[in-house]
mmCIF file of C-alpha atoms and ligand atoms in Angstrom:
data_model
loop_
_atom_site.group_PDB
_atom_site.id
_atom_site.type_symbol
_atom_site.label_atom_id
_atom_site.label_comp_id
_atom_site.label_asym_id
_atom_site.label_seq_id
_atom_site.Cartn_x
_atom_site.Cartn_y
_atom_site.Cartn_z
ATOM 1 C CA UNK R 7 45.729 -67.147 -8.858
ATOM 2 C CA UNK R 8 42.334 -65.346 -9.079
ATOM 3 C CA UNK R 9 39.587 -66.989 -6.372
ATOM 4 C CA UNK R 10 36.178 -66.803 -6.865
ATOM 5 C CA UNK R 11 32.766 -67.256 -5.707
ATOM 6 C CA UNK R 12 29.811 -68.726 -8.139
ATOM 7 C CA UNK R 13 26.674 -68.239 -6.690
ATOM 8 C CA UNK R 14 23.346 -69.410 -8.654
ATOM 9 C CA UNK R 15 20.023 -67.748 -8.205
ATOM 10 C CA UNK R 16 21.902 -64.575 -7.037
ATOM 11 C CA UNK R 17 19.502 -62.106 -7.440
ATOM 12 C CA UNK R 18 16.978 -62.969 -4.966
ATOM 13 C CA UNK R 19 16.401 -64.424 -1.399
ATOM 14 C CA UNK R 20 18.690 -66.922 -0.275
ATOM 15 C CA UNK R 21 21.496 -66.628 -3.331
ATOM 16 C CA UNK R 22 21.362 -62.416 -2.589
ATOM 17 C CA UNK R 23 21.960 -62.731 0.805
ATOM 18 C CA UNK R 24 25.001 -65.055 0.026
ATOM 19 C CA UNK R 25 26.439 -62.411 -2.203
ATOM 20 C CA UNK R 26 25.941 -60.148 0.486
ATOM 21 C CA UNK R 27 27.495 -61.992 3.180
ATOM 22 C CA UNK R 28 30.383 -63.611 0.591
ATOM 23 C CA UNK R 29 31.081 -59.645 -0.242
ATOM 24 C CA UNK R 30 31.567 -58.644 3.210
ATOM 25 C CA UNK R 31 34.146 -61.229 3.469
ATOM 26 C CA UNK R 32 32.398 -64.131 5.291
ATOM 27 C CA UNK R 33 33.551 -66.811 3.086
ATOM 28 C CA UNK R 34 37.258 -65.176 3.020
ATOM 29 C CA UNK R 35 39.075 -63.474 0.398
ATOM 30 C CA UNK R 36 37.501 -63.214 -3.168
ATOM 31 C CA UNK R 37 38.931 -61.763 -6.129
ATOM 32 C CA UNK R 38 35.593 -62.284 -7.792
ATOM 33 C CA UNK R 39 31.822 -63.102 -7.631
ATOM 34 C CA UNK R 40 30.306 -64.697 -10.092
ATOM 35 C CA UNK R 41 26.400 -64.200 -10.401
ATOM 36 C CA UNK R 42 24.135 -66.225 -12.138
ATOM 37 C CA UNK R 43 20.544 -66.243 -12.785
ATOM 38 C CA UNK R 44 18.349 -65.336 -15.538
ATOM 39 C CA UNK R 45 17.317 -61.684 -15.319
ATOM 40 C CA UNK R 46 20.211 -59.655 -16.479
ATOM 41 C CA UNK R 47 18.731 -56.338 -15.400
ATOM 42 C CA UNK R 48 18.296 -57.605 -12.007
ATOM 43 C CA UNK R 49 21.867 -59.045 -12.136
ATOM 44 C CA UNK R 50 23.079 -55.883 -13.099
ATOM 45 C CA UNK R 51 21.730 -54.548 -9.787
ATOM 46 C CA UNK R 52 22.987 -56.812 -7.572
ATOM 47 C CA UNK R 53 26.992 -56.258 -9.604
ATOM 48 C CA UNK R 54 26.402 -52.477 -8.637
ATOM 49 C CA UNK R 55 25.502 -53.030 -5.154
ATOM 50 C CA UNK R 56 28.443 -55.297 -4.829
ATOM 51 C CA UNK R 57 32.037 -54.285 -3.269
ATOM 52 C CA UNK R 58 33.751 -57.627 -4.535
ATOM 53 C CA UNK R 59 34.478 -57.712 -8.567
ATOM 54 C CA UNK R 60 31.819 -59.380 -9.957
ATOM 55 C CA UNK R 61 31.113 -61.265 -13.297
ATOM 56 C CA UNK R 62 27.261 -61.477 -14.386
ATOM 57 C CA UNK R 63 26.499 -64.499 -16.272
ATOM 58 C CA UNK R 64 22.893 -64.170 -17.482
ATOM 59 C CA UNK R 65 21.860 -68.052 -17.846
ATOM 60 C CA UNK R 66 18.517 -70.273 -17.756
ATOM 61 C CA UNK R 67 19.965 -73.065 -15.820
ATOM 62 C CA UNK R 68 16.992 -75.811 -17.052
ATOM 63 C CA UNK R 69 18.931 -75.573 -20.464
ATOM 64 C CA UNK R 70 21.764 -77.587 -21.348
ATOM 65 C CA UNK R 71 23.529 -74.811 -23.322
ATOM 66 C CA UNK R 72 24.159 -73.014 -20.208
ATOM 67 C CA UNK R 73 26.182 -75.555 -18.457
ATOM 68 C CA UNK R 74 28.135 -75.459 -21.401
ATOM 69 C CA UNK R 75 28.401 -71.907 -21.474
ATOM 70 C CA UNK R 76 29.235 -71.788 -17.594
ATOM 71 C CA UNK R 77 32.171 -74.993 -18.168
ATOM 72 C CA UNK R 78 33.321 -72.491 -21.135
ATOM 73 C CA UNK R 79 33.669 -69.815 -18.885
ATOM 74 C CA UNK R 80 35.593 -71.206 -16.256
ATOM 75 C CA UNK R 81 37.910 -73.239 -18.912
ATOM 76 C CA UNK R 82 38.927 -69.862 -20.357
ATOM 77 C CA UNK R 83 41.022 -68.600 -17.504
ATOM 78 C CA UNK R 84 44.170 -69.915 -16.192
ATOM 79 C CA UNK R 85 44.941 -69.969 -12.502
ATOM 80 C CA UNK R 86 40.815 -69.656 -11.678
ATOM 81 C CA UNK R 87 40.214 -71.304 -8.232
ATOM 82 C CA UNK R 88 36.489 -71.555 -7.409
ATOM 83 C CA UNK R 89 36.733 -70.937 -3.538
ATOM 84 C CA UNK R 90 32.892 -71.360 -3.450
ATOM 85 C CA UNK R 91 30.070 -72.722 -5.463
ATOM 86 C CA UNK R 92 26.821 -72.071 -3.798
ATOM 87 C CA UNK R 93 23.713 -73.812 -5.782
ATOM 88 C CA UNK R 94 20.862 -71.828 -4.872
ATOM 89 C CA UNK R 95 18.794 -71.609 -8.026
ATOM 90 C CA UNK R 96 15.597 -73.397 -7.612
ATOM 91 C CA UNK R 97 12.026 -73.244 -7.390
ATOM 92 C CA UNK R 98 8.749 -75.105 -5.801
ATOM 93 C CA UNK R 99 5.395 -75.427 -6.621
ATOM 94 C CA UNK R 100 2.423 -77.038 -4.600
ATOM 95 C CA UNK R 101 -0.404 -79.060 -5.150
ATOM 96 C CA UNK R 102 -0.965 -82.495 -7.092
ATOM 97 C CA UNK R 103 1.570 -83.765 -9.843
ATOM 98 C CA UNK R 104 -1.258 -83.019 -12.586
ATOM 99 C CA UNK R 105 -2.247 -79.804 -10.899
ATOM 100 C CA UNK R 106 1.422 -78.410 -11.259
ATOM 101 C CA UNK R 107 1.395 -79.209 -15.144
ATOM 102 C CA UNK R 108 4.101 -81.393 -17.010
ATOM 103 C CA UNK R 109 6.915 -77.987 -17.740
ATOM 104 C CA UNK R 110 6.696 -77.063 -14.272
ATOM 105 C CA UNK R 111 7.315 -80.654 -12.922
ATOM 106 C CA UNK R 112 10.115 -81.102 -15.585
ATOM 107 C CA UNK R 113 11.810 -77.457 -15.053
ATOM 108 C CA UNK R 114 11.713 -78.469 -11.057
ATOM 109 C CA UNK R 115 13.503 -81.741 -11.688
ATOM 110 C CA UNK R 116 15.925 -79.471 -14.425
ATOM 111 C CA UNK R 117 16.986 -76.784 -11.816
ATOM 112 C CA UNK R 118 16.576 -78.185 -8.679
ATOM 113 C CA UNK R 119 18.320 -81.350 -9.571
ATOM 114 C CA UNK R 120 20.419 -81.663 -13.091
ATOM 115 C CA UNK R 121 21.610 -77.671 -12.670
ATOM 116 C CA UNK R 122 23.232 -78.664 -9.111
ATOM 117 C CA UNK R 123 24.734 -82.009 -10.599
ATOM 118 C CA UNK R 124 26.108 -80.032 -13.366
ATOM 119 C CA UNK R 125 27.125 -77.068 -11.659
ATOM 120 C CA UNK R 126 29.318 -79.273 -9.343
ATOM 121 C CA UNK R 127 30.948 -81.240 -12.107
ATOM 122 C CA UNK R 128 32.147 -78.216 -13.649
ATOM 123 C CA UNK R 129 33.612 -76.551 -10.998
ATOM 124 C CA UNK R 130 35.141 -79.177 -9.189
ATOM 125 C CA UNK R 131 38.129 -79.177 -11.336
ATOM 126 C CA UNK R 132 38.768 -75.960 -10.810
ATOM 127 C CA UNK R 133 38.505 -76.682 -6.843
ATOM 128 C CA UNK R 134 41.668 -76.777 -4.316
ATOM 129 C CA UNK R 135 41.954 -77.889 -0.543
ATOM 130 C CA UNK R 136 39.773 -75.520 1.285
ATOM 131 C CA UNK R 137 37.147 -74.916 -1.531
ATOM 132 C CA UNK R 138 33.650 -75.219 -0.674
ATOM 133 C CA UNK R 139 30.096 -75.991 -2.221
ATOM 134 C CA UNK R 140 26.609 -75.167 -0.694
ATOM 135 C CA UNK R 141 23.991 -76.607 -2.184
ATOM 136 C CA UNK R 142 20.291 -75.774 -0.990
ATOM 137 C CA UNK R 143 18.007 -78.333 -0.129
ATOM 138 C CA UNK R 144 15.118 -78.094 2.432
ATOM 139 C CA UNK R 145 13.397 -79.471 5.365
ATOM 140 C CA UNK R 146 10.765 -80.806 2.492
ATOM 141 C CA UNK R 147 14.227 -83.267 2.038
ATOM 142 C CA UNK R 148 13.240 -84.910 5.179
ATOM 143 C CA UNK R 149 10.049 -86.375 4.642
ATOM 144 C CA UNK R 150 8.234 -87.141 1.645
ATOM 145 C CA UNK R 151 5.627 -84.448 1.484
ATOM 146 C CA UNK R 152 1.996 -85.182 -0.403
ATOM 147 C CA UNK R 153 0.944 -82.023 -2.432
ATOM 148 C CA UNK R 154 4.606 -80.992 -2.837
ATOM 149 C CA UNK R 155 5.991 -84.456 -4.418
ATOM 150 C CA UNK R 156 8.143 -83.255 -7.280
ATOM 151 C CA UNK R 157 9.753 -80.831 -4.994
ATOM 152 C CA UNK R 158 10.216 -82.432 -1.969
ATOM 153 C CA UNK R 159 11.695 -85.196 -3.868
ATOM 154 C CA UNK R 160 14.438 -82.668 -5.979
ATOM 155 C CA UNK R 161 15.712 -81.499 -2.546
ATOM 156 C CA UNK R 162 15.726 -85.358 -1.439
ATOM 157 C CA UNK R 163 18.518 -85.774 -4.620
ATOM 158 C CA UNK R 164 19.668 -82.568 -3.149
ATOM 159 C CA UNK R 165 20.395 -83.543 0.225
ATOM 160 C CA UNK R 166 21.596 -87.643 -0.581
ATOM 161 C CA UNK R 167 23.876 -86.361 -3.456
ATOM 162 C CA UNK R 168 25.708 -83.627 -1.258
ATOM 163 C CA UNK R 169 26.518 -86.192 1.456
ATOM 164 C CA UNK R 170 27.538 -88.481 -1.098
ATOM 165 C CA UNK R 171 29.615 -86.169 -3.018
ATOM 166 C CA UNK R 172 31.003 -84.646 0.120
ATOM 167 C CA UNK R 173 32.297 -88.451 1.123
ATOM 168 C CA UNK R 174 33.321 -88.801 -2.392
ATOM 169 C CA UNK R 175 35.810 -85.984 -1.875
ATOM 170 C CA UNK R 176 36.781 -86.963 1.485
ATOM 171 C CA UNK R 177 40.807 -86.277 1.887
ATOM 172 C CA UNK R 178 40.707 -83.488 -0.612
ATOM 173 C CA UNK R 179 40.063 -80.791 1.480
ATOM 174 C CA UNK R 180 36.897 -80.137 -0.447
ATOM 175 C CA UNK R 181 33.722 -80.298 1.087
ATOM 176 C CA UNK R 182 29.829 -79.949 0.069
ATOM 177 C CA UNK R 183 27.357 -78.865 2.620
ATOM 178 C CA UNK R 184 23.914 -79.262 2.082
ATOM 179 C CA UNK R 185 21.518 -77.009 3.690
ATOM 180 C CA UNK R 186 17.923 -77.633 4.741
ATOM 181 C CA UNK R 187 16.212 -74.341 6.336
ATOM 182 C CA UNK R 188 12.362 -73.926 6.701
ATOM 183 C CA UNK R 189 10.488 -71.330 5.184
ATOM 184 C CA UNK R 190 11.999 -67.979 4.381
ATOM 185 C CA UNK R 191 9.941 -64.928 3.010
ATOM 186 C CA UNK R 192 11.993 -64.291 -0.468
ATOM 187 C CA UNK R 193 10.488 -64.895 -3.961
ATOM 188 C CA UNK R 194 9.830 -68.592 -3.364
ATOM 189 C CA UNK R 195 6.343 -68.177 -2.553
ATOM 190 C CA UNK R 196 5.668 -65.401 -5.155
ATOM 191 C CA UNK R 197 4.377 -68.095 -7.594
ATOM 192 C CA UNK R 198 3.754 -71.051 -5.279
ATOM 193 C CA UNK R 199 0.595 -72.691 -6.992
ATOM 194 C CA UNK R 200 -2.018 -74.028 -5.109
ATOM 195 C CA UNK R 201 -2.305 -71.685 -2.048
ATOM 196 C CA UNK R 202 -4.652 -73.907 0.369
ATOM 197 C CA UNK R 203 -1.435 -76.163 0.436
ATOM 198 C CA UNK R 204 0.732 -72.978 0.998
ATOM 199 C CA UNK R 205 -1.453 -71.920 3.852
ATOM 200 C CA UNK R 206 -1.392 -75.480 5.222
ATOM 201 C CA UNK R 207 2.426 -76.122 5.137
ATOM 202 C CA UNK R 208 3.809 -72.873 6.251
ATOM 203 C CA UNK R 209 2.217 -73.137 9.317
ATOM 204 C CA UNK R 210 5.894 -74.856 10.241
ATOM 205 C CA UNK R 211 7.089 -71.072 10.306
ATOM 206 C CA UNK R 212 9.520 -69.007 8.401
ATOM 207 C CA UNK R 213 13.454 -68.608 9.565
ATOM 208 C CA UNK R 214 15.306 -65.494 8.661
ATOM 209 C CA UNK R 215 17.386 -65.746 5.387
ATOM 210 C CA UNK R 216 20.275 -64.046 7.009
ATOM 211 C CA UNK R 217 20.929 -66.102 9.851
ATOM 212 C CA UNK R 218 19.744 -69.348 7.550
ATOM 213 C CA UNK R 219 22.936 -68.012 5.652
ATOM 214 C CA UNK R 220 25.551 -67.205 8.230
ATOM 215 C CA UNK R 221 25.255 -70.528 9.264
ATOM 216 C CA UNK R 222 25.410 -72.144 6.118
ATOM 217 C CA UNK R 223 28.594 -70.595 5.398
ATOM 218 C CA UNK R 224 29.848 -71.483 9.161
ATOM 219 C CA UNK R 225 28.640 -75.186 8.326
ATOM 220 C CA UNK R 226 30.454 -75.184 5.125
ATOM 221 C CA UNK R 227 33.870 -73.840 6.751
ATOM 222 C CA UNK R 228 33.715 -76.688 9.247
ATOM 223 C CA UNK R 229 33.341 -79.347 6.613
ATOM 224 C CA UNK R 230 29.894 -80.482 7.607
ATOM 225 C CA UNK R 231 27.943 -82.310 4.848
ATOM 226 C CA UNK R 232 24.383 -81.061 6.188
ATOM 227 C CA UNK R 233 23.125 -77.990 7.874
ATOM 228 C CA UNK R 234 19.762 -77.928 9.825
ATOM 229 C CA UNK R 235 19.392 -74.615 10.662
ATOM 230 C CA UNK R 236 16.505 -74.298 12.994
ATOM 231 C CA UNK R 237 16.282 -76.777 16.201
ATOM 232 C CA UNK R 238 12.708 -77.879 15.390
ATOM 233 C CA UNK R 239 13.728 -79.097 11.888
ATOM 234 C CA UNK R 240 16.544 -80.795 13.554
ATOM 235 C CA UNK R 241 13.634 -82.656 15.963
ATOM 236 C CA UNK R 242 11.477 -83.525 12.637
ATOM 237 C CA UNK R 243 14.954 -84.679 11.101
ATOM 238 C CA UNK R 244 15.416 -87.262 13.933
ATOM 239 C CA UNK R 245 11.777 -88.283 14.022
ATOM 240 C CA UNK R 246 11.534 -89.083 10.164
ATOM 241 C CA UNK R 247 14.640 -91.221 10.366
ATOM 242 C CA UNK R 248 12.775 -93.369 13.047
ATOM 243 C CA UNK R 249 9.539 -93.722 11.800
ATOM 244 C CA UNK R 250 8.285 -95.158 8.377
ATOM 245 C CA UNK R 251 7.044 -92.938 6.113
ATOM 246 C CA UNK R 252 3.683 -93.861 5.852
ATOM 247 C CA UNK R 253 3.278 -92.729 9.566
ATOM 248 C CA UNK R 254 5.610 -89.468 8.530
ATOM 249 C CA UNK R 255 3.169 -88.453 6.016
ATOM 250 C CA UNK R 256 -0.297 -89.442 8.062
ATOM 251 C CA UNK R 257 1.037 -87.237 10.863
ATOM 252 C CA UNK R 258 2.004 -84.635 8.460
ATOM 253 C CA UNK R 259 -1.335 -84.090 7.393
ATOM 254 C CA UNK R 260 -2.601 -84.153 11.078
ATOM 255 C CA UNK R 261 -0.186 -81.481 11.573
ATOM 256 C CA UNK R 262 -0.949 -79.415 8.999
ATOM 257 C CA UNK R 263 -4.823 -79.666 9.655
ATOM 258 C CA UNK R 264 -4.716 -79.075 13.100
ATOM 259 C CA UNK R 265 -2.084 -75.940 12.934
ATOM 260 C CA UNK R 266 -4.129 -74.625 9.932
ATOM 261 C CA UNK R 267 -7.596 -74.522 11.811
ATOM 262 C CA UNK R 268 -5.582 -72.111 14.489
HETATM 263 N N1 LIG E 313 12.638 -69.700 0.263
HETATM 264 C C1 LIG E 313 11.888 -71.057 1.066
HETATM 265 O O1 LIG E 313 11.104 -70.732 1.718
HETATM 266 C C2 LIG E 313 12.756 -72.040 1.088
HETATM 267 C C3 LIG E 313 13.035 -72.827 1.650
HETATM 268 C C4 LIG E 313 13.995 -74.011 1.579
HETATM 269 C C5 LIG E 313 14.688 -73.951 0.386
HETATM 270 N N2 LIG E 313 15.004 -73.112 -0.406
HETATM 271 C C6 LIG E 313 15.520 -73.247 -1.355
HETATM 272 O O2 LIG E 313 16.641 -72.178 -1.525
HETATM 273 C C7 LIG E 313 16.589 -71.468 -2.628
HETATM 274 C C8 LIG E 313 16.782 -70.146 -3.197
HETATM 275 O O3 LIG E 313 15.252 -70.248 -3.278
HETATM 276 P P1 LIG E 313 14.816 -68.259 -2.590
HETATM 277 O O4 LIG E 313 13.975 -68.533 -1.581
HETATM 278 O O5 LIG E 313 16.153 -67.687 -2.710
HETATM 279 O O6 LIG E 313 13.801 -68.196 -4.031
HETATM 280 P P2 LIG E 313 13.626 -66.865 -4.851
HETATM 281 O O7 LIG E 313 14.060 -65.742 -4.225
HETATM 282 O O8 LIG E 313 12.524 -67.329 -5.728
HETATM 283 O O9 LIG E 313 15.056 -67.064 -5.376
HETATM 284 C C9 LIG E 313 15.240 -67.779 -6.741
HETATM 285 C C10 LIG E 313 16.262 -67.673 -7.781
HETATM 286 O O10 LIG E 313 16.801 -68.464 -8.509
HETATM 287 C C11 LIG E 313 16.771 -68.129 -9.724
HETATM 288 N N3 LIG E 313 16.164 -68.415 -10.889
HETATM 289 C C12 LIG E 313 15.188 -69.417 -10.761
HETATM 290 N N4 LIG E 313 14.819 -69.865 -12.306
HETATM 291 C C13 LIG E 313 15.935 -69.941 -12.611
HETATM 292 C C14 LIG E 313 16.633 -70.607 -13.503
HETATM 293 N N5 LIG E 313 15.618 -71.450 -14.738
HETATM 294 N N6 LIG E 313 17.636 -70.637 -14.225
HETATM 295 C C15 LIG E 313 18.514 -69.781 -13.229
HETATM 296 N N7 LIG E 313 18.332 -69.234 -12.284
HETATM 297 C C16 LIG E 313 16.966 -69.180 -11.631
HETATM 298 C C17 LIG E 313 15.955 -66.185 -9.857
HETATM 299 O O11 LIG E 313 16.398 -65.623 -10.847
HETATM 300 P P3 LIG E 313 15.730 -65.397 -12.407
HETATM 301 O O12 LIG E 313 14.323 -65.542 -11.901
HETATM 302 O O13 LIG E 313 16.281 -64.099 -12.501
HETATM 303 O O14 LIG E 313 16.207 -66.359 -12.572
HETATM 304 C C18 LIG E 313 16.508 -65.874 -8.427
HETATM 305 O O15 LIG E 313 17.596 -65.215 -8.366
HETATM 306 C C19 LIG E 313 15.930 -72.551 -3.806
HETATM 307 O O16 LIG E 313 16.700 -73.768 -4.037
HETATM 308 C C20 LIG E 313 14.853 -73.168 -2.803
HETATM 309 O O17 LIG E 313 14.530 -74.507 -3.283
HETATM 310 C C21 LIG E 313 13.809 -71.745 -0.077
#
């Protein structure tokens, strides 16, 4: 039996940190870690820095052909057990819908939603009791976010999809965890779109990537469907469950305006 982890978005930020912590054994023993992203050179660099044997899959997860490649790769070997699937590949653009542009809006939906569904769909037949899926959602999933509308909706999709899939899998011993961090200093903000909206929204603060990943792995091992790593986001989570979304969005506008004036 070959026990593997698949990490998408493995070359940067959160995905890179998952590879590091899985390589250090924080997810239990693994025979191989499969690294997925587009940039083959960056993937080779991560592979070179990883002690566990790796398999590099240079795939653009906005393309249907990439899901077929992943399926073929998984089906090729007998006795393969996917112990971990970590869906980190994702991106966000700030600004109004028209400002972001058609291609970026569509690719956010493809990568942040469709790729997560496809990777789960193809990995699940290779999972056993004890296997875990981690899907990167966001604080943006917890309330609708004007000027981040497509991104926040994709992350809400990830949150609800993860919760329902975890429920469907009840009794199988396989669990799905959606992780909802606030901002982290990664490549995520390298090309974010409207800089003024980024400045307003990032006033909620940043979390350390290594702490988020450690908490996500611990939550997944415990079989939790949701992981909200920071206490202030937990408070936002409770408030957004109680209040109408129009009030929440008005409150966000006020909060971001006040915070960005400081
Ligand atoms: N950083 C934050 O503030 C934050 C907060 C909450 C949630 N998140 C979520 O956390 C996840 C990880 O983001 P990050 O912060 O680690 O961002 P990042 O540093 O920009 O990393 C994104 C990763 O995704 C890969 N990727 C991008 N487009 C891809 C595509 N079309 N096909 C395959 N791989 C692709 C990138 O590699 P290539 O470019 O080589 O493909 C890279 O490895 C995302 O889902 C993001 O929405 C981030």
